[in-house]
Amino acid sequence: MAETKRATTAGSEPGSACPVSPVVDIVFSRWTTPVLWALHTYGRQRFVELERRIGTITPKVLTQRLRQLERDGLVVRTYHPEVPPRVEYEISELGLSLAPLFAHLTEWGAANLGRVEEARRAYDADPARR
């Protein structure tokens, strides 16, 4: 019975064949990881500070990404009604819950990225692939 329900559910919802897909879409969208990393590492920041830390992101893209992360509950935006107005961003409790995932990915990268590079070189050097 559980198999039937699982198969029916998987067939009716897009992306449900792989339960990791929605998480990957949220967490690993372009610029999400650098924004979350900067907020996690350096704490609460103003827009310009965050933009400076990330370096290659445009203001428009950073604005879009911050809005999406706020909508997803991973970032908290605080508006301070002073003159001039001040806005700060910080990682939310939900965003902080991703820290172990990023730590595991960092460990995996340290252990395996060299092997990935070797595989790429072997693939690119294979005359049968040209």
Short mmCIF file of N, CA, C and O in Angstrom, two decimals:
data_model
loop_
_atom_site.label_atom_id
_atom_site.label_comp_id
_atom_site.label_asym_id
_atom_site.label_seq_id
_atom_site.Cartn_x
_atom_site.Cartn_y
_atom_site.Cartn_z
N MET A 1 0.82 -1.20 0.00
CA MET A 1 0.00 0.00 0.00
C MET A 1 0.87 1.27 0.00
O MET A 1 0.60 2.21 -0.72
N ALA A 2 1.90 1.26 0.82
CA ALA A 2 2.80 2.42 0.86
C ALA A 2 3.46 2.64 -0.49
O ALA A 2 3.64 3.76 -0.93
N GLU A 3 3.83 1.53 -1.17
CA GLU A 3 4.46 1.63 -2.49
C GLU A 3 3.51 2.29 -3.49
O GLU A 3 3.91 3.12 -4.27
N THR A 4 2.23 1.90 -3.45
CA THR A 4 1.25 2.45 -4.37
C THR A 4 1.08 3.95 -4.12
O THR A 4 1.09 4.74 -5.05
N LYS A 5 0.95 4.34 -2.85
CA LYS A 5 0.79 5.75 -2.54
C LYS A 5 2.03 6.54 -2.97
O LYS A 5 1.92 7.59 -3.57
N ARG A 6 3.21 6.00 -2.72
CA ARG A 6 4.45 6.67 -3.10
C ARG A 6 4.51 6.85 -4.61
O ARG A 6 4.84 7.91 -5.09
N ALA A 7 4.20 5.83 -5.35
CA ALA A 7 4.26 5.89 -6.81
C ALA A 7 3.25 6.90 -7.34
O ALA A 7 3.55 7.67 -8.24
N THR A 8 2.05 6.91 -6.77
CA THR A 8 1.02 7.85 -7.21
C THR A 8 1.44 9.28 -6.92
O THR A 8 1.35 10.15 -7.77
N THR A 9 1.94 9.51 -5.71
CA THR A 9 2.38 10.85 -5.34
C THR A 9 3.53 11.31 -6.22
O THR A 9 3.54 12.43 -6.72
N ALA A 10 4.49 10.42 -6.43
CA ALA A 10 5.66 10.78 -7.24
C ALA A 10 5.25 11.13 -8.66
O ALA A 10 5.81 12.03 -9.26
N GLY A 11 4.26 10.45 -9.20
CA GLY A 11 3.85 10.70 -10.56
C GLY A 11 3.03 11.96 -10.73
O GLY A 11 2.95 12.52 -11.80
N SER A 12 2.40 12.44 -9.64
CA SER A 12 1.49 13.56 -9.78
C SER A 12 2.12 14.91 -9.46
O SER A 12 1.56 15.94 -9.78
N GLU A 13 3.25 14.92 -8.78
CA GLU A 13 3.88 16.18 -8.42
C GLU A 13 5.21 16.34 -9.15
O GLU A 13 6.06 15.48 -9.05
N PRO A 14 5.38 17.45 -9.87
CA PRO A 14 6.65 17.66 -10.57
C PRO A 14 7.81 17.70 -9.59
O PRO A 14 7.72 18.32 -8.54
N GLY A 15 8.89 17.03 -9.93
CA GLY A 15 10.07 17.04 -9.10
C GLY A 15 10.03 16.10 -7.92
O GLY A 15 10.99 15.97 -7.20
N SER A 16 8.89 15.46 -7.68
CA SER A 16 8.78 14.62 -6.51
C SER A 16 9.47 13.27 -6.67
O SER A 16 9.63 12.55 -5.71
N ALA A 17 9.88 12.93 -7.89
CA ALA A 17 10.63 11.70 -8.08
C ALA A 17 11.96 11.80 -7.34
O ALA A 17 12.54 10.80 -6.93
N CYS A 18 12.46 13.00 -7.14
CA CYS A 18 13.69 13.24 -6.38
C CYS A 18 13.36 14.24 -5.28
O CYS A 18 13.21 15.43 -5.55
N PRO A 19 13.26 13.77 -4.05
CA PRO A 19 12.85 14.68 -2.96
C PRO A 19 13.88 15.77 -2.66
O PRO A 19 13.57 16.72 -1.96
N VAL A 20 15.08 15.67 -3.20
CA VAL A 20 16.11 16.67 -2.96
C VAL A 20 15.94 17.87 -3.90
O VAL A 20 16.39 18.98 -3.59
N SER A 21 15.28 17.68 -5.03
CA SER A 21 15.16 18.75 -6.04
C SER A 21 14.64 20.07 -5.50
O SER A 21 15.23 21.12 -5.78
N PRO A 22 13.56 20.09 -4.71
CA PRO A 22 13.09 21.39 -4.21
C PRO A 22 14.11 22.08 -3.31
O PRO A 22 14.24 23.30 -3.33
N VAL A 23 14.85 21.30 -2.53
CA VAL A 23 15.87 21.86 -1.65
C VAL A 23 17.00 22.46 -2.49
O VAL A 23 17.46 23.57 -2.23
N VAL A 24 17.42 21.74 -3.51
CA VAL A 24 18.49 22.22 -4.39
C VAL A 24 18.03 23.51 -5.07
O VAL A 24 18.81 24.47 -5.17
N ASP A 25 16.78 23.56 -5.51
CA ASP A 25 16.27 24.77 -6.16
C ASP A 25 16.32 25.98 -5.23
O ASP A 25 16.63 27.09 -5.65
N ILE A 26 16.03 25.78 -3.94
CA ILE A 26 16.03 26.88 -2.98
C ILE A 26 17.44 27.27 -2.58
O ILE A 26 17.83 28.43 -2.64
N VAL A 27 18.23 26.30 -2.17
CA VAL A 27 19.52 26.57 -1.54
C VAL A 27 20.65 26.81 -2.53
O VAL A 27 21.55 27.59 -2.26
N PHE A 28 20.59 26.17 -3.68
CA PHE A 28 21.73 26.25 -4.58
C PHE A 28 21.46 27.04 -5.84
O PHE A 28 22.14 26.88 -6.84
N SER A 29 20.49 27.94 -5.78
CA SER A 29 20.29 28.86 -6.88
C SER A 29 21.51 29.78 -6.95
O SER A 29 22.18 30.01 -5.94
N ARG A 30 21.78 30.29 -8.12
CA ARG A 30 22.94 31.17 -8.30
C ARG A 30 22.88 32.30 -7.29
O ARG A 30 21.84 32.93 -7.11
N TRP A 31 23.93 32.56 -6.59
CA TRP A 31 24.14 33.63 -5.62
C TRP A 31 23.56 33.34 -4.24
O TRP A 31 23.87 34.06 -3.30
N THR A 32 22.73 32.33 -4.09
CA THR A 32 22.17 32.05 -2.77
C THR A 32 23.27 31.64 -1.79
O THR A 32 23.34 32.16 -0.68
N THR A 33 24.12 30.73 -2.21
CA THR A 33 25.16 30.24 -1.30
C THR A 33 26.12 31.35 -0.89
O THR A 33 26.41 31.48 0.30
N PRO A 34 26.62 32.19 -1.81
CA PRO A 34 27.51 33.27 -1.36
C PRO A 34 26.83 34.25 -0.40
O PRO A 34 27.45 34.71 0.56
N VAL A 35 25.55 34.55 -0.62
CA VAL A 35 24.84 35.46 0.27
C VAL A 35 24.70 34.84 1.65
O VAL A 35 25.02 35.47 2.67
N LEU A 36 24.24 33.59 1.69
CA LEU A 36 24.07 32.92 2.99
C LEU A 36 25.41 32.74 3.70
O LEU A 36 25.51 32.93 4.92
N TRP A 37 26.45 32.41 2.94
CA TRP A 37 27.78 32.25 3.54
C TRP A 37 28.25 33.56 4.17
O TRP A 37 28.73 33.59 5.30
N ALA A 38 28.10 34.66 3.44
CA ALA A 38 28.54 35.96 3.95
C ALA A 38 27.76 36.36 5.20
O ALA A 38 28.35 36.85 6.17
N LEU A 39 26.46 36.14 5.19
CA LEU A 39 25.65 36.49 6.36
C LEU A 39 25.96 35.59 7.55
O LEU A 39 25.98 36.03 8.70
N HIS A 40 26.21 34.31 7.27
CA HIS A 40 26.54 33.38 8.34
C HIS A 40 27.92 33.70 8.92
O HIS A 40 28.13 33.70 10.13
N THR A 41 28.88 33.99 8.06
CA THR A 41 30.26 34.23 8.49
C THR A 41 30.44 35.58 9.17
O THR A 41 31.13 35.69 10.19
N TYR A 42 29.83 36.63 8.63
CA TYR A 42 30.08 37.99 9.11
C TYR A 42 28.93 38.60 9.89
O TYR A 42 29.03 39.72 10.37
N GLY A 43 27.81 37.89 9.99
CA GLY A 43 26.68 38.40 10.76
C GLY A 43 25.87 39.45 10.01
O GLY A 43 25.98 39.59 8.79
N ARG A 44 25.09 40.20 10.76
CA ARG A 44 24.19 41.21 10.20
C ARG A 44 24.99 42.23 9.39
O ARG A 44 26.02 42.70 9.83
N GLN A 45 24.45 42.56 8.20
CA GLN A 45 25.16 43.49 7.31
C GLN A 45 24.18 44.37 6.56
O GLN A 45 23.05 43.97 6.29
N ARG A 46 24.66 45.53 6.19
CA ARG A 46 23.91 46.40 5.31
C ARG A 46 24.15 45.93 3.87
O ARG A 46 25.08 45.18 3.59
N PHE A 47 23.30 46.41 2.98
CA PHE A 47 23.35 45.99 1.58
C PHE A 47 24.73 46.19 0.98
O PHE A 47 25.29 45.29 0.35
N VAL A 48 25.30 47.37 1.18
CA VAL A 48 26.59 47.71 0.57
C VAL A 48 27.70 46.81 1.11
O VAL A 48 28.58 46.38 0.36
N GLU A 49 27.66 46.51 2.39
CA GLU A 49 28.66 45.60 2.98
C GLU A 49 28.58 44.22 2.35
O GLU A 49 29.60 43.62 1.99
N LEU A 50 27.36 43.74 2.22
CA LEU A 50 27.13 42.43 1.63
C LEU A 50 27.59 42.41 0.17
O LEU A 50 28.29 41.48 -0.27
N GLU A 51 27.26 43.44 -0.56
CA GLU A 51 27.67 43.56 -1.96
C GLU A 51 29.20 43.55 -2.08
O GLU A 51 29.77 42.88 -2.94
N ARG A 52 29.87 44.25 -1.20
CA ARG A 52 31.33 44.32 -1.20
C ARG A 52 31.95 42.95 -0.89
O ARG A 52 32.93 42.55 -1.51
N ARG A 53 31.37 42.24 0.07
CA ARG A 53 31.91 40.93 0.45
C ARG A 53 31.78 39.91 -0.67
O ARG A 53 32.66 39.10 -0.88
N ILE A 54 30.66 39.96 -1.38
CA ILE A 54 30.43 38.99 -2.46
C ILE A 54 31.25 39.37 -3.69
O ILE A 54 31.76 38.49 -4.39
N GLY A 55 31.37 40.65 -3.96
CA GLY A 55 32.29 41.12 -4.99
C GLY A 55 31.73 41.19 -6.39
O GLY A 55 31.65 42.27 -6.94
N THR A 56 31.37 40.09 -6.99
CA THR A 56 31.03 40.11 -8.42
C THR A 56 29.53 40.17 -8.69
O THR A 56 29.13 40.13 -9.84
N ILE A 57 28.72 40.32 -7.68
CA ILE A 57 27.27 40.38 -7.86
C ILE A 57 26.84 41.81 -8.16
O ILE A 57 27.42 42.77 -7.62
N THR A 58 25.86 41.98 -9.04
CA THR A 58 25.35 43.32 -9.34
C THR A 58 24.32 43.71 -8.28
O THR A 58 23.69 42.83 -7.67
N PRO A 59 24.10 45.01 -8.06
CA PRO A 59 23.09 45.43 -7.09
C PRO A 59 21.70 44.88 -7.40
O PRO A 59 20.97 44.49 -6.50
N LYS A 60 21.35 44.86 -8.68
CA LYS A 60 20.03 44.35 -9.07
C LYS A 60 19.88 42.88 -8.68
O LYS A 60 18.85 42.48 -8.11
N VAL A 61 20.88 42.08 -8.98
CA VAL A 61 20.82 40.65 -8.69
C VAL A 61 20.84 40.42 -7.17
O VAL A 61 20.11 39.57 -6.66
N LEU A 62 21.64 41.19 -6.45
CA LEU A 62 21.67 41.05 -4.99
C LEU A 62 20.31 41.39 -4.40
O LEU A 62 19.82 40.68 -3.51
N THR A 63 19.69 42.44 -4.89
CA THR A 63 18.35 42.81 -4.42
C THR A 63 17.36 41.67 -4.67
O THR A 63 16.60 41.29 -3.77
N GLN A 64 17.38 41.13 -5.87
CA GLN A 64 16.47 40.02 -6.21
C GLN A 64 16.71 38.81 -5.31
O GLN A 64 15.77 38.19 -4.81
N ARG A 65 17.99 38.47 -5.12
CA ARG A 65 18.33 37.30 -4.32
C ARG A 65 17.93 37.50 -2.86
O ARG A 65 17.38 36.60 -2.24
N LEU A 66 18.19 38.69 -2.31
CA LEU A 66 17.81 38.96 -0.92
C LEU A 66 16.30 38.90 -0.74
O LEU A 66 15.81 38.35 0.25
N ARG A 67 15.56 39.42 -1.70
CA ARG A 67 14.09 39.34 -1.61
C ARG A 67 13.61 37.89 -1.62
O ARG A 67 12.71 37.52 -0.86
N GLN A 68 14.21 37.08 -2.50
CA GLN A 68 13.82 35.67 -2.58
C GLN A 68 14.19 34.93 -1.29
O GLN A 68 13.41 34.15 -0.78
N LEU A 69 15.37 35.21 -0.76
CA LEU A 69 15.80 34.56 0.48
C LEU A 69 14.93 34.99 1.66
O LEU A 69 14.63 34.19 2.55
N GLU A 70 14.51 36.24 1.66
CA GLU A 70 13.59 36.72 2.70
C GLU A 70 12.24 36.02 2.56
O GLU A 70 11.66 35.56 3.53
N ARG A 71 11.76 35.91 1.34
CA ARG A 71 10.49 35.22 1.07
C ARG A 71 10.55 33.76 1.50
O ARG A 71 9.59 33.22 2.05
N ASP A 72 11.71 33.12 1.27
CA ASP A 72 11.89 31.71 1.64
C ASP A 72 12.12 31.53 3.14
O ASP A 72 12.19 30.40 3.63
N GLY A 73 12.31 32.63 3.86
CA GLY A 73 12.52 32.55 5.30
C GLY A 73 13.95 32.29 5.72
O GLY A 73 14.22 31.99 6.88
N LEU A 74 14.90 32.44 4.79
CA LEU A 74 16.30 32.17 5.10
C LEU A 74 17.07 33.41 5.52
O LEU A 74 18.15 33.32 6.11
N VAL A 75 16.51 34.59 5.22
CA VAL A 75 17.14 35.86 5.56
C VAL A 75 16.09 36.76 6.20
O VAL A 75 14.92 36.73 5.82
N VAL A 76 16.53 37.55 7.18
CA VAL A 76 15.65 38.52 7.83
C VAL A 76 16.13 39.91 7.45
O VAL A 76 17.32 40.22 7.55
N ARG A 77 15.19 40.73 7.01
CA ARG A 77 15.47 42.13 6.63
C ARG A 77 14.92 43.01 7.73
O ARG A 77 13.75 42.88 8.11
N THR A 78 15.76 43.91 8.25
CA THR A 78 15.32 44.82 9.30
C THR A 78 15.47 46.25 8.79
O THR A 78 16.56 46.67 8.41
N TYR A 79 14.34 46.96 8.80
CA TYR A 79 14.31 48.36 8.38
C TYR A 79 14.36 49.23 9.63
O TYR A 79 13.56 49.05 10.56
N HIS A 80 15.28 50.16 9.67
CA HIS A 80 15.40 51.10 10.79
C HIS A 80 14.95 52.48 10.30
O HIS A 80 15.65 53.09 9.48
N PRO A 81 13.80 52.96 10.78
CA PRO A 81 13.27 54.25 10.31
C PRO A 81 13.99 55.44 10.96
O PRO A 81 13.49 56.08 11.87
N GLU A 82 15.19 55.68 10.49
CA GLU A 82 15.96 56.82 10.99
C GLU A 82 16.36 57.66 9.79
O GLU A 82 16.04 57.32 8.66
N VAL A 83 17.04 58.74 10.03
CA VAL A 83 17.47 59.60 8.93
C VAL A 83 18.99 59.53 8.84
O VAL A 83 19.68 59.93 9.77
N PRO A 84 19.55 59.05 7.75
CA PRO A 84 18.85 58.37 6.64
C PRO A 84 18.42 56.96 7.07
O PRO A 84 18.98 56.39 7.99
N PRO A 85 17.42 56.41 6.37
CA PRO A 85 16.93 55.07 6.71
C PRO A 85 18.06 54.04 6.57
O PRO A 85 18.95 54.18 5.74
N ARG A 86 17.99 53.03 7.40
CA ARG A 86 19.02 51.98 7.38
C ARG A 86 18.32 50.64 7.28
O ARG A 86 17.32 50.39 7.96
N VAL A 87 18.85 49.76 6.42
CA VAL A 87 18.31 48.41 6.25
C VAL A 87 19.46 47.44 6.49
O VAL A 87 20.56 47.62 5.97
N GLU A 88 19.19 46.41 7.28
CA GLU A 88 20.19 45.39 7.56
C GLU A 88 19.61 44.02 7.25
O GLU A 88 18.40 43.80 7.34
N TYR A 89 20.51 43.12 6.87
CA TYR A 89 20.13 41.75 6.55
C TYR A 89 20.91 40.81 7.46
O TYR A 89 22.08 41.05 7.76
N GLU A 90 20.24 39.75 7.88
CA GLU A 90 20.93 38.71 8.66
C GLU A 90 20.32 37.37 8.32
O GLU A 90 19.19 37.27 7.85
N ILE A 91 21.09 36.34 8.55
CA ILE A 91 20.61 34.99 8.29
C ILE A 91 19.60 34.63 9.38
O ILE A 91 19.78 34.99 10.55
N SER A 92 18.52 33.97 8.99
CA SER A 92 17.49 33.60 9.95
C SER A 92 17.85 32.29 10.64
O SER A 92 18.83 31.62 10.27
N GLU A 93 17.04 31.92 11.60
CA GLU A 93 17.24 30.64 12.27
C GLU A 93 17.11 29.49 11.26
O GLU A 93 17.88 28.53 11.29
N LEU A 94 16.16 29.62 10.34
CA LEU A 94 16.00 28.60 9.30
C LEU A 94 17.24 28.56 8.41
O LEU A 94 17.73 27.48 8.06
N GLY A 95 17.77 29.71 8.06
CA GLY A 95 19.00 29.76 7.27
C GLY A 95 20.18 29.15 8.01
O GLY A 95 20.99 28.43 7.42
N LEU A 96 20.27 29.41 9.30
CA LEU A 96 21.34 28.83 10.11
C LEU A 96 21.26 27.31 10.16
O LEU A 96 22.28 26.64 10.31
N SER A 97 20.06 26.78 10.02
CA SER A 97 19.91 25.32 10.07
C SER A 97 20.57 24.64 8.88
O SER A 97 20.76 23.43 8.87
N LEU A 98 20.96 25.41 7.87
CA LEU A 98 21.67 24.86 6.71
C LEU A 98 23.17 24.70 6.96
O LEU A 98 23.86 24.06 6.16
N ALA A 99 23.68 25.26 8.04
CA ALA A 99 25.12 25.22 8.32
C ALA A 99 25.69 23.80 8.29
O ALA A 99 26.74 23.58 7.67
N PRO A 100 25.05 22.79 8.90
CA PRO A 100 25.61 21.43 8.82
C PRO A 100 25.68 20.91 7.38
O PRO A 100 26.64 20.23 7.01
N LEU A 101 24.69 21.25 6.57
CA LEU A 101 24.70 20.84 5.17
C LEU A 101 25.90 21.45 4.45
O LEU A 101 26.64 20.75 3.74
N PHE A 102 26.13 22.73 4.65
CA PHE A 102 27.27 23.38 4.01
C PHE A 102 28.60 22.83 4.54
O PHE A 102 29.55 22.70 3.79
N ALA A 103 28.63 22.49 5.83
CA ALA A 103 29.86 21.90 6.40
C ALA A 103 30.14 20.55 5.73
O ALA A 103 31.29 20.26 5.38
N HIS A 104 29.11 19.74 5.54
CA HIS A 104 29.29 18.45 4.86
C HIS A 104 29.75 18.63 3.42
O HIS A 104 30.61 17.90 2.93
N LEU A 105 29.17 19.61 2.74
CA LEU A 105 29.57 19.87 1.36
C LEU A 105 31.01 20.35 1.29
O LEU A 105 31.75 19.99 0.37
N THR A 106 31.43 21.16 2.26
CA THR A 106 32.81 21.62 2.31
C THR A 106 33.75 20.44 2.50
O THR A 106 34.78 20.33 1.82
N GLU A 107 33.40 19.54 3.41
CA GLU A 107 34.20 18.33 3.64
C GLU A 107 34.27 17.48 2.38
O GLU A 107 35.33 16.98 2.01
N TRP A 108 33.11 17.31 1.73
CA TRP A 108 33.08 16.51 0.50
C TRP A 108 33.99 17.14 -0.55
O TRP A 108 34.75 16.46 -1.23
N GLY A 109 33.91 18.46 -0.68
CA GLY A 109 34.74 19.16 -1.66
C GLY A 109 36.22 18.97 -1.37
O GLY A 109 37.00 18.69 -2.29
N ALA A 110 36.61 19.11 -0.12
CA ALA A 110 38.02 18.95 0.24
C ALA A 110 38.50 17.53 -0.07
O ALA A 110 39.62 17.32 -0.53
N ALA A 111 37.63 16.56 0.15
CA ALA A 111 38.00 15.16 -0.07
C ALA A 111 37.93 14.74 -1.53
O ALA A 111 38.64 13.81 -1.94
N ASN A 112 37.08 15.38 -2.34
CA ASN A 112 36.79 14.84 -3.66
C ASN A 112 37.00 15.74 -4.86
O ASN A 112 37.01 15.25 -5.99
N LEU A 113 37.16 17.03 -4.68
CA LEU A 113 37.29 17.90 -5.86
C LEU A 113 38.53 17.58 -6.69
O LEU A 113 38.50 17.71 -7.91
N GLY A 114 39.59 17.14 -6.05
CA GLY A 114 40.77 16.70 -6.79
C GLY A 114 40.44 15.53 -7.70
O GLY A 114 40.89 15.49 -8.87
N ARG A 115 39.66 14.59 -7.21
CA ARG A 115 39.25 13.44 -8.02
C ARG A 115 38.35 13.87 -9.18
O ARG A 115 38.43 13.31 -10.27
N VAL A 116 37.51 14.86 -8.93
CA VAL A 116 36.64 15.38 -10.00
C VAL A 116 37.51 15.99 -11.09
O VAL A 116 37.29 15.75 -12.29
N GLU A 117 38.51 16.78 -10.70
CA GLU A 117 39.41 17.39 -11.69
C GLU A 117 40.16 16.33 -12.48
O GLU A 117 40.32 16.46 -13.69
N GLU A 118 40.62 15.29 -11.82
CA GLU A 118 41.30 14.19 -12.51
C GLU A 118 40.37 13.54 -13.53
O GLU A 118 40.78 13.26 -14.67
N ALA A 119 39.14 13.29 -13.14
CA ALA A 119 38.16 12.68 -14.04
C ALA A 119 37.91 13.58 -15.25
O ALA A 119 37.81 13.10 -16.39
N ARG A 120 37.82 14.87 -15.02
CA ARG A 120 37.61 15.82 -16.12
C ARG A 120 38.78 15.81 -17.09
O ARG A 120 38.59 15.82 -18.31
N ARG A 121 39.99 15.84 -16.54
CA ARG A 121 41.18 15.82 -17.40
C ARG A 121 41.22 14.54 -18.24
O ARG A 121 41.50 14.58 -19.43
N ALA A 122 40.92 13.40 -17.61
CA ALA A 122 40.93 12.12 -18.34
C ALA A 122 39.86 12.12 -19.42
O ALA A 122 40.09 11.67 -20.55
N TYR A 123 38.70 12.64 -19.10
CA TYR A 123 37.61 12.71 -20.07
C TYR A 123 38.00 13.61 -21.25
O TYR A 123 37.83 13.23 -22.41
N ASP A 124 38.53 14.79 -20.94
CA ASP A 124 38.92 15.73 -22.00
C ASP A 124 40.08 15.23 -22.85
O ASP A 124 40.18 15.57 -24.02
N ALA A 125 40.95 14.42 -22.26
CA ALA A 125 42.10 13.89 -23.00
C ALA A 125 41.77 12.66 -23.82
O ALA A 125 42.57 12.25 -24.68
N ASP A 126 40.62 12.07 -23.62
CA ASP A 126 40.24 10.83 -24.32
C ASP A 126 39.97 11.15 -25.80
O ASP A 126 39.04 11.90 -26.11
N PRO A 127 40.78 10.61 -26.71
CA PRO A 127 40.60 10.90 -28.15
C PRO A 127 39.24 10.43 -28.67
O PRO A 127 38.74 10.97 -29.65
N ALA A 128 38.64 9.46 -28.03
CA ALA A 128 37.34 8.96 -28.48
C ALA A 128 36.22 9.99 -28.22
O ALA A 128 35.16 9.89 -28.81
N ARG A 129 36.48 10.97 -27.38
CA ARG A 129 35.48 11.99 -27.04
C ARG A 129 35.54 13.19 -27.97
O ARG A 129 34.73 14.10 -27.85
N ARG A 130 36.50 13.23 -28.86
CA ARG A 130 36.65 14.40 -29.74
C ARG A 130 35.82 14.30 -30.97
O ARG A 130 35.39 13.42 -31.50
#
